[in-house]
PDB file of C-alpha atoms in Angstrom:
ATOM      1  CA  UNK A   1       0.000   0.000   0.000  1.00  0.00           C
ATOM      2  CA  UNK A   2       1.359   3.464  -0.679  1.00  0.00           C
ATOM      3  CA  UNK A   3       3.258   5.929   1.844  1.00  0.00           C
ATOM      4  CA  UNK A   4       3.280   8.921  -0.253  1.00  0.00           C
ATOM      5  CA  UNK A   5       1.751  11.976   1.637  1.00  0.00           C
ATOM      6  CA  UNK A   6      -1.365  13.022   0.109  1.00  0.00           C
ATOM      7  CA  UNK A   7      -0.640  16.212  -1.845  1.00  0.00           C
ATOM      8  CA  UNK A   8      -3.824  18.055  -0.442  1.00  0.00           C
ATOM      9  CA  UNK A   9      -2.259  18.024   3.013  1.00  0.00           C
ATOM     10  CA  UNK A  10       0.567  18.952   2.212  1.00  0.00           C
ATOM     11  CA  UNK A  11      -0.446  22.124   0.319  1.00  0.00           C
ATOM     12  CA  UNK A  12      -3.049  22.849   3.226  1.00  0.00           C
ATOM     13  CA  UNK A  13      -0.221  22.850   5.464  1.00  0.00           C
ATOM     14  CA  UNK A  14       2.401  25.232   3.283  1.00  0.00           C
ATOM     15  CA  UNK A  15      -0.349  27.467   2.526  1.00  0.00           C
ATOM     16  CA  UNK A  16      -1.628  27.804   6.215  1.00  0.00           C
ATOM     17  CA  UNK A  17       1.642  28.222   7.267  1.00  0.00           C
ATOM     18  CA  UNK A  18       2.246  30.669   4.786  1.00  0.00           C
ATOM     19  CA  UNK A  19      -0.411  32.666   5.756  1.00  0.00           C
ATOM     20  CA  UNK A  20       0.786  32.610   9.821  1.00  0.00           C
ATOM     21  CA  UNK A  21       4.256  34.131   8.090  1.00  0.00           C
ATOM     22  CA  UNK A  22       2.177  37.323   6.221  1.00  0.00           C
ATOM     23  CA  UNK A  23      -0.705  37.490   8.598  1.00  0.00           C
ATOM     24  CA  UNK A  24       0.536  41.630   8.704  1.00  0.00           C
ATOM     25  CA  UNK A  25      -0.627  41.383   4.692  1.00  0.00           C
ATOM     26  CA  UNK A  26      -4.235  40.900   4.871  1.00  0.00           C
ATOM     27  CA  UNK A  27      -5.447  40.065   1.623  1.00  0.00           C
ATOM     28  CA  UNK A  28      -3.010  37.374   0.698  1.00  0.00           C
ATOM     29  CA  UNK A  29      -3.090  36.195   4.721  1.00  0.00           C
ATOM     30  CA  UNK A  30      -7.223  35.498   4.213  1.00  0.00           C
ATOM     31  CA  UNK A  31      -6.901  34.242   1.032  1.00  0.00           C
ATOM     32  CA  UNK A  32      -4.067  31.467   1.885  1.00  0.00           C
ATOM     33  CA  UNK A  33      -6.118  30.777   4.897  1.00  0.00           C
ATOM     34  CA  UNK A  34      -9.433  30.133   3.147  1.00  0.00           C
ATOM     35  CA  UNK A  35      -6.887  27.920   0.379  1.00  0.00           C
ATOM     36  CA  UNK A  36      -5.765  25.942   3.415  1.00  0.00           C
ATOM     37  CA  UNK A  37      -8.863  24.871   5.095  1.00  0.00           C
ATOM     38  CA  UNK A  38     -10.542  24.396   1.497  1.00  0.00           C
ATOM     39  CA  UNK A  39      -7.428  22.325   0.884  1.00  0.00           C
ATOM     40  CA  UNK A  40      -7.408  20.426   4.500  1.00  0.00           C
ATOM     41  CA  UNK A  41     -10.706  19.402   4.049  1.00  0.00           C
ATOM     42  CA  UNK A  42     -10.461  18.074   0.891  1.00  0.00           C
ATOM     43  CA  UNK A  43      -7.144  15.882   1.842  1.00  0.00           C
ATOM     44  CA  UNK A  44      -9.590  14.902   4.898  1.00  0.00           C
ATOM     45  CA  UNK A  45     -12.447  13.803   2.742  1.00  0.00           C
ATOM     46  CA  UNK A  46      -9.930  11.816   0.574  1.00  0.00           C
ATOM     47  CA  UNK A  47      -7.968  10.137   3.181  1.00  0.00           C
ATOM     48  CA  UNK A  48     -11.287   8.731   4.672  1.00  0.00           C
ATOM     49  CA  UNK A  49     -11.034   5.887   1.813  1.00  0.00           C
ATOM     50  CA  UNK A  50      -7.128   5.204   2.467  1.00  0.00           C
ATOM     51  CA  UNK A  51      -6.772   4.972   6.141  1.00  0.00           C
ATOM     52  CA  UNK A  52      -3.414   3.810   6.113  1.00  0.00           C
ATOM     53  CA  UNK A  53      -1.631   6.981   4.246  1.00  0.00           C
ATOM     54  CA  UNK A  54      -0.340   9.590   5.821  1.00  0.00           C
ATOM     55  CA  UNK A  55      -1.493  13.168   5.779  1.00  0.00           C
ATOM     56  CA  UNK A  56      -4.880  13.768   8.299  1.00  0.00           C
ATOM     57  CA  UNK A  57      -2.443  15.345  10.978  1.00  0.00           C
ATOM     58  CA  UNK A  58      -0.801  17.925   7.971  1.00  0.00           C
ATOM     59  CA  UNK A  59      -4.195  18.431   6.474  1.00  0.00           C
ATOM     60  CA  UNK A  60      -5.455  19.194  10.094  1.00  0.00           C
ATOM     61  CA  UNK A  61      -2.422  21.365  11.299  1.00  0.00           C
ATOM     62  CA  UNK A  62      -2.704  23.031   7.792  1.00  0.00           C
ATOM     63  CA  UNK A  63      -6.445  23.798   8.420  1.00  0.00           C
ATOM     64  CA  UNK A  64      -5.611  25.351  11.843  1.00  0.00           C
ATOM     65  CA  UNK A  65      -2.911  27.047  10.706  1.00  0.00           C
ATOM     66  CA  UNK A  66      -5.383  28.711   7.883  1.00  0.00           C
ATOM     67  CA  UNK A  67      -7.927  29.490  10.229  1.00  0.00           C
ATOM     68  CA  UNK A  68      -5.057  31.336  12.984  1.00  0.00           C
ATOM     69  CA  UNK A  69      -3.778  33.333   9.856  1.00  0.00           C
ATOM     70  CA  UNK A  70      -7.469  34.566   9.885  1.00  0.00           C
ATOM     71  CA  UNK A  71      -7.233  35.755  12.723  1.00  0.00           C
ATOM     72  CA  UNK A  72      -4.770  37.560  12.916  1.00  0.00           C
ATOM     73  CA  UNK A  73      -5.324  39.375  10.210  1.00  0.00           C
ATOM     74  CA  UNK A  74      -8.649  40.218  11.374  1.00  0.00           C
ATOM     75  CA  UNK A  75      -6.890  41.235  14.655  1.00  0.00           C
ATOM     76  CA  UNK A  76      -4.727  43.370  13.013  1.00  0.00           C
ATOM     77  CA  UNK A  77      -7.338  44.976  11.195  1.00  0.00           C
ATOM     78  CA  UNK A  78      -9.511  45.732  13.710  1.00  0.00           C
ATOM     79  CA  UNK A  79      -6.190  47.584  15.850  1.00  0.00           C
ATOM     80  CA  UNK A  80      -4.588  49.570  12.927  1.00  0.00           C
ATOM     81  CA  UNK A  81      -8.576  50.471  11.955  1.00  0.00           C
ATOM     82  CA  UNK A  82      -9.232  51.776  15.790  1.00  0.00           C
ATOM     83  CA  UNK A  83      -5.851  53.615  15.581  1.00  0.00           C
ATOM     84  CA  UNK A  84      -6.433  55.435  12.781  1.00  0.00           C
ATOM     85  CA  UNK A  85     -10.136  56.736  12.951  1.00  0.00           C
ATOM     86  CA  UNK A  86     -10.065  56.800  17.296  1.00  0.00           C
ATOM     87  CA  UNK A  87      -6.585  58.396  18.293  1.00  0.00           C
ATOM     88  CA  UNK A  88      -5.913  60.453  15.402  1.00  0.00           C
ATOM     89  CA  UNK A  89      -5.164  63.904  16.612  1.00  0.00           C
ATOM     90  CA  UNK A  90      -7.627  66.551  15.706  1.00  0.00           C
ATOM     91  CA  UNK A  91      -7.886  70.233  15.751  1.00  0.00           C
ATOM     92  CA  UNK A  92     -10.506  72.341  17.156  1.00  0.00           C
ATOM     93  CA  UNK A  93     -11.354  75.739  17.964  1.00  0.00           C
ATOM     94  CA  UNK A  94     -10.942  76.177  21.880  1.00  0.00           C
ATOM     95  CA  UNK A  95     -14.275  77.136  23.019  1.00  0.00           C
ATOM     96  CA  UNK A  96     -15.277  73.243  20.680  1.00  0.00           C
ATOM     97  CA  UNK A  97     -13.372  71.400  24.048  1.00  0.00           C
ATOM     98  CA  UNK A  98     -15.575  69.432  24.684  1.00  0.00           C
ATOM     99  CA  UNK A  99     -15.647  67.482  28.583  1.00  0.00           C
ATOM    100  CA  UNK A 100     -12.806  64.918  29.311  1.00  0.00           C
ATOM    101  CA  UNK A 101     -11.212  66.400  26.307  1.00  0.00           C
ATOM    102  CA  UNK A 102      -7.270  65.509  26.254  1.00  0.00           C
ATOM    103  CA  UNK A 103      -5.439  68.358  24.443  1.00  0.00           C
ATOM    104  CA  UNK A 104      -1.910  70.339  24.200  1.00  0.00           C
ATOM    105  CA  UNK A 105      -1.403  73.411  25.483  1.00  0.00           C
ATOM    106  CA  UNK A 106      -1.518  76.097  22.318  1.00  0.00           C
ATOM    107  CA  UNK A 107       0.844  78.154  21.819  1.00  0.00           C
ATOM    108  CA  UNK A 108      -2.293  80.974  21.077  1.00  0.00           C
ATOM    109  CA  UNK A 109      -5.344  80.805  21.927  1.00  0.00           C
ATOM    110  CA  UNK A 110      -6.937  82.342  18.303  1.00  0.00           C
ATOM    111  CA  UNK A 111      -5.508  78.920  16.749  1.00  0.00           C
ATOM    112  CA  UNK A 112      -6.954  75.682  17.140  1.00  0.00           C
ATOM    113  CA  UNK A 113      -6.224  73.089  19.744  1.00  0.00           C
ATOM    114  CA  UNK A 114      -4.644  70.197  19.791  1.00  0.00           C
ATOM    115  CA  UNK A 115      -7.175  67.011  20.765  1.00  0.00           C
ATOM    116  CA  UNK A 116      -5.454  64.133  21.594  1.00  0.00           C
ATOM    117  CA  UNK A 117      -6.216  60.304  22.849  1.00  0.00           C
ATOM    118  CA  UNK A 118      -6.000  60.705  26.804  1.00  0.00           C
ATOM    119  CA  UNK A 119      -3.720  57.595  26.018  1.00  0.00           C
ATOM    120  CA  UNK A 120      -1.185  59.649  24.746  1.00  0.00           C
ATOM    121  CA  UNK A 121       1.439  62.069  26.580  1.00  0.00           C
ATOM    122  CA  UNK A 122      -0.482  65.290  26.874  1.00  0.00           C
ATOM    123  CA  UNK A 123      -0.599  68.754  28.416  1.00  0.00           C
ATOM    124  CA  UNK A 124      -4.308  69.586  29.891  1.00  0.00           C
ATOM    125  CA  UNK A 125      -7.862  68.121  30.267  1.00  0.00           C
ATOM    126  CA  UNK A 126     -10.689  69.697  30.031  1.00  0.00           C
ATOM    127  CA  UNK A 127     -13.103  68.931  32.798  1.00  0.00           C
ATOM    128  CA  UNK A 128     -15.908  71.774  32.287  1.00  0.00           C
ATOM    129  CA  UNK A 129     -16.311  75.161  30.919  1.00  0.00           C
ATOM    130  CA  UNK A 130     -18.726  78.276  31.240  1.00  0.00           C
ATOM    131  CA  UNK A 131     -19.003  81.119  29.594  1.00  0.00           C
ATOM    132  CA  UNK A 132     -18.738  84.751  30.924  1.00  0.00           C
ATOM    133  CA  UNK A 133     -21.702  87.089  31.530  1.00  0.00           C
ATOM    134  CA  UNK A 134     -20.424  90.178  30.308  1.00  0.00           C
ATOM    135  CA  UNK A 135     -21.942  91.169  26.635  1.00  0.00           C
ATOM    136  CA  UNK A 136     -21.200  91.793  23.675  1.00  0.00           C
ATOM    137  CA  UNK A 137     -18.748  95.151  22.920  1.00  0.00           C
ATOM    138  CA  UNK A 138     -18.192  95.108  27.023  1.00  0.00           C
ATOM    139  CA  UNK A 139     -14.191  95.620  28.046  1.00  0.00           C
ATOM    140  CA  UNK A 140     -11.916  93.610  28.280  1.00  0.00           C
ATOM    141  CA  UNK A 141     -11.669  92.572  31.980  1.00  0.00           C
ATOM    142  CA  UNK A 142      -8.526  91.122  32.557  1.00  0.00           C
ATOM    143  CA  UNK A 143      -7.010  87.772  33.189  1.00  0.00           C
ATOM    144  CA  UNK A 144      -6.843  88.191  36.392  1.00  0.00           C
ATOM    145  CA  UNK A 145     -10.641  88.768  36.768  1.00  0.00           C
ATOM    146  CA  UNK A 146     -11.002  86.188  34.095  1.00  0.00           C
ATOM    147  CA  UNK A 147      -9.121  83.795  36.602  1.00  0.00           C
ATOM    148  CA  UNK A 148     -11.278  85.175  39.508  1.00  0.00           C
ATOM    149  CA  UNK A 149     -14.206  83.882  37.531  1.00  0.00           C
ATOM    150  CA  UNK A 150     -12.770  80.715  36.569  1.00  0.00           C
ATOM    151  CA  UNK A 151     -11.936  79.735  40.028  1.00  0.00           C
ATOM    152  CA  UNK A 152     -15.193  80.442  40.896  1.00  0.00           C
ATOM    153  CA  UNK A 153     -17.209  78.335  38.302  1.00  0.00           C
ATOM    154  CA  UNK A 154     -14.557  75.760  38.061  1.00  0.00           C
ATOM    155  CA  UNK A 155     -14.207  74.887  41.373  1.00  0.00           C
ATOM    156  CA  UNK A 156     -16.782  72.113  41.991  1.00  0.00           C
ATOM    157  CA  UNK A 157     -15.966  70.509  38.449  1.00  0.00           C
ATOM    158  CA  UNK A 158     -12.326  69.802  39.258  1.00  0.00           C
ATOM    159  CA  UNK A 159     -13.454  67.956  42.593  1.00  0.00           C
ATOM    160  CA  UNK A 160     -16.958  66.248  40.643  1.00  0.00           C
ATOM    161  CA  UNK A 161     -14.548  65.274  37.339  1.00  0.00           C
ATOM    162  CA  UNK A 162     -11.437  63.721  39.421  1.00  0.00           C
ATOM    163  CA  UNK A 163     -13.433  62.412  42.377  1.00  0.00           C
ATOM    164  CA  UNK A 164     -11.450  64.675  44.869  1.00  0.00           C
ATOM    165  CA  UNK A 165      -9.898  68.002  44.844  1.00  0.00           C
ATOM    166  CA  UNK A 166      -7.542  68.471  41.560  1.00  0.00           C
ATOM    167  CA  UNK A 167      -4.670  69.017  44.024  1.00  0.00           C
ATOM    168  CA  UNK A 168      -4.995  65.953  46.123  1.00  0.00           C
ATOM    169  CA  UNK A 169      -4.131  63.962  42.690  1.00  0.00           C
ATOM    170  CA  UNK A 170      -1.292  66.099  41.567  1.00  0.00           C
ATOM    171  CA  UNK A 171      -2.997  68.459  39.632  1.00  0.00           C
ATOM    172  CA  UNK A 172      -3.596  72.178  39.266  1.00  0.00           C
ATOM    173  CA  UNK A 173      -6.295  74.490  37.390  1.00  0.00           C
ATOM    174  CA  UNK A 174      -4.834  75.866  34.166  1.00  0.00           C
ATOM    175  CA  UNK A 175      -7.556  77.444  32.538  1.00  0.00           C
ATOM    176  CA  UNK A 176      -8.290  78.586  29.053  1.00  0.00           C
ATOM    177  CA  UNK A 177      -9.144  82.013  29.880  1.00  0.00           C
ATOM    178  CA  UNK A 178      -9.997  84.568  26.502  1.00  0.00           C
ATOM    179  CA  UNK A 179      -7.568  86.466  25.144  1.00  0.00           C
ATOM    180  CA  UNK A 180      -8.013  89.839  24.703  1.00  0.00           C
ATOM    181  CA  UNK A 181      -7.984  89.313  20.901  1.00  0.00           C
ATOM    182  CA  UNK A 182     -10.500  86.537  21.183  1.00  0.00           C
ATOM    183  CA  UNK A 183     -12.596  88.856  23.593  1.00  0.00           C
ATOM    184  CA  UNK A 184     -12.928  91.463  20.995  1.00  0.00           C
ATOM    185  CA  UNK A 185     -14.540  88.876  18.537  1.00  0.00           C
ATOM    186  CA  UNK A 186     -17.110  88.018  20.863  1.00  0.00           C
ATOM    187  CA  UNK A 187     -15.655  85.023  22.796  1.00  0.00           C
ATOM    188  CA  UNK A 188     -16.727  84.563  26.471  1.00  0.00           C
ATOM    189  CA  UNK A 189     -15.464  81.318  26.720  1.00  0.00           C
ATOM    190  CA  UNK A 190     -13.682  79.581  29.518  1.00  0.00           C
ATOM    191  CA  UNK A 191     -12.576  76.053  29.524  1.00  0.00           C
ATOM    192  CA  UNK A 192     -11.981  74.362  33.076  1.00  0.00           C
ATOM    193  CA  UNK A 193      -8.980  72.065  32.687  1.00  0.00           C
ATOM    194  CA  UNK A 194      -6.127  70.251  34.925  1.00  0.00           C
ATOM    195  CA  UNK A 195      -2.581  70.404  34.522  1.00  0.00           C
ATOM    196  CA  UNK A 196       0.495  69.090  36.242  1.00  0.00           C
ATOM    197  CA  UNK A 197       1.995  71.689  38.313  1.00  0.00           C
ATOM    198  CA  UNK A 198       5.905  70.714  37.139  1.00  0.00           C
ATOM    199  CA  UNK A 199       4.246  71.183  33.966  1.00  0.00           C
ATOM    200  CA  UNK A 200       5.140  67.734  33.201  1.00  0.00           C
ATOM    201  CA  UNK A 201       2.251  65.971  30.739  1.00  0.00           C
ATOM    202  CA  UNK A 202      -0.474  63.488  31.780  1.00  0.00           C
ATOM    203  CA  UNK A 203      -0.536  60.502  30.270  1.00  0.00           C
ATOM    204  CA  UNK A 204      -4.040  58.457  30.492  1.00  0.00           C
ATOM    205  CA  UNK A 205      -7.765  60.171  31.963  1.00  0.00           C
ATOM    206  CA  UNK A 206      -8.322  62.064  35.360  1.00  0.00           C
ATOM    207  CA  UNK A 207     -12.286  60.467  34.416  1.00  0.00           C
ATOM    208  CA  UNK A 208     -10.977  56.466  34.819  1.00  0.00           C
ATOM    209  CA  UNK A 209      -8.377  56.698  37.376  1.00  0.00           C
ATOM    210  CA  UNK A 210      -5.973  55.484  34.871  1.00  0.00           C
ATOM    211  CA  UNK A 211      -3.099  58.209  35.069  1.00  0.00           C
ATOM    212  CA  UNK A 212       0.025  58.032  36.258  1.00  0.00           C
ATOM    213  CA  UNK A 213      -0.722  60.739  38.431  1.00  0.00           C
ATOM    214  CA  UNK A 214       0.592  60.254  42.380  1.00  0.00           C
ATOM    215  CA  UNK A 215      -2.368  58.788  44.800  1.00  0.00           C
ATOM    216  CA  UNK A 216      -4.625  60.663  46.635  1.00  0.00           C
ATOM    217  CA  UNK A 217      -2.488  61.506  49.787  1.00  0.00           C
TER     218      UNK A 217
END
């Protein structure tokens, strides 16, 4: 009776484990898998007749091999798809912060911001903001009224957003207070956010509890 290996087998098993080797290359990784298991099971369905030749573990192993390369593609996929449409930087006008935004510290406020995965190194979250009574064509008050104000409407956010007081977890208000440029155009806008005082960046969400932040002392 023959030995050979049956040749369905053994191209379910090259193909499959071809497919492992480019899983990163998706097309060519799904279609080698779907070759292999077609493959596999057709060495299977022909070795049912011929019990005594070899190939039902290669066909097997080349089936599961197919189906890993799958996968893994799918895996990959799915990660470099979520990278690309959920942390990809954006830019917005300040006063478009929106709560538990992550963002960089602009260099001026009349330019956009900076919005960036909380995941990500960054310098300030937002964790309210209110806008200023005075109207339209009134003066300029100052930033340090502008602070008064802040510190006065921000107050209960910092301790409601982070659970406790900002500076029992390390952090600081650091405002986005109008310009006097920005005032002029009709902006009344103040974003409430948190800051390291070293002025060192944050790196994961004052919301979760997943900074690296100090504890609560």
């Amino acid at each position: 009776m023959t030995r050979d290996w049956e040749p369905r087998a053994v191209a379910a098993l090259a193909m499959g484990g071809a497919g492992l080797l480019l899983f990163l290359v998706v097309l060519p990784a799904f279609l080698l898998g779907v070759s292999a298991l077609v493959a596999g099971a057709s060495a299977l369905l022909r070795l049912r007749g011929t019990p005594d030749r070899p190939g039902r573990v290669m066909a097997g192993a080349g089936m599961a091999a197919g189906v890993l390369s799958m996968v893994l593609a799918t895996v990959f996929v799915a990660v470099a798809t979520h990278s690309h449409h959920g942390f990809r930087p954006i830019t917005l006008p300040y006063a478009q912060l929106g709560l538990g935004d992550c963002y960089q510290r602009p260099a001026r406020l009349d330019r956009e911001v900076e919005v960036v995965s909380c995941g990500r190194a960054h310098d300030r979250q937002a964790v309210a903001a209110v806008d200023h009574p005075a109207p339209a064509g009134a003066r300029y008050p100052g930033r340090t009224a502008l602070q008064q104000f802040a510190d006065e409407h921000c107050g209960q956010a910092y301790a409601r957003f982070v659970d406790t007081p900002a500076e029992q977890v390390g952090l600081v208000a650091s405002d986005l207070l109008p310009t006097e440029g920005v005032w002029r155009h009709g902006s009344r806008h103040v974003v409430c956010a948190v800051a390291r005082p070293d002025g060192r960046r944050i790196t994961g969400s004052v919301t979760d509890n997943t900074t690296d932040l100090p504890p609560p002392s």
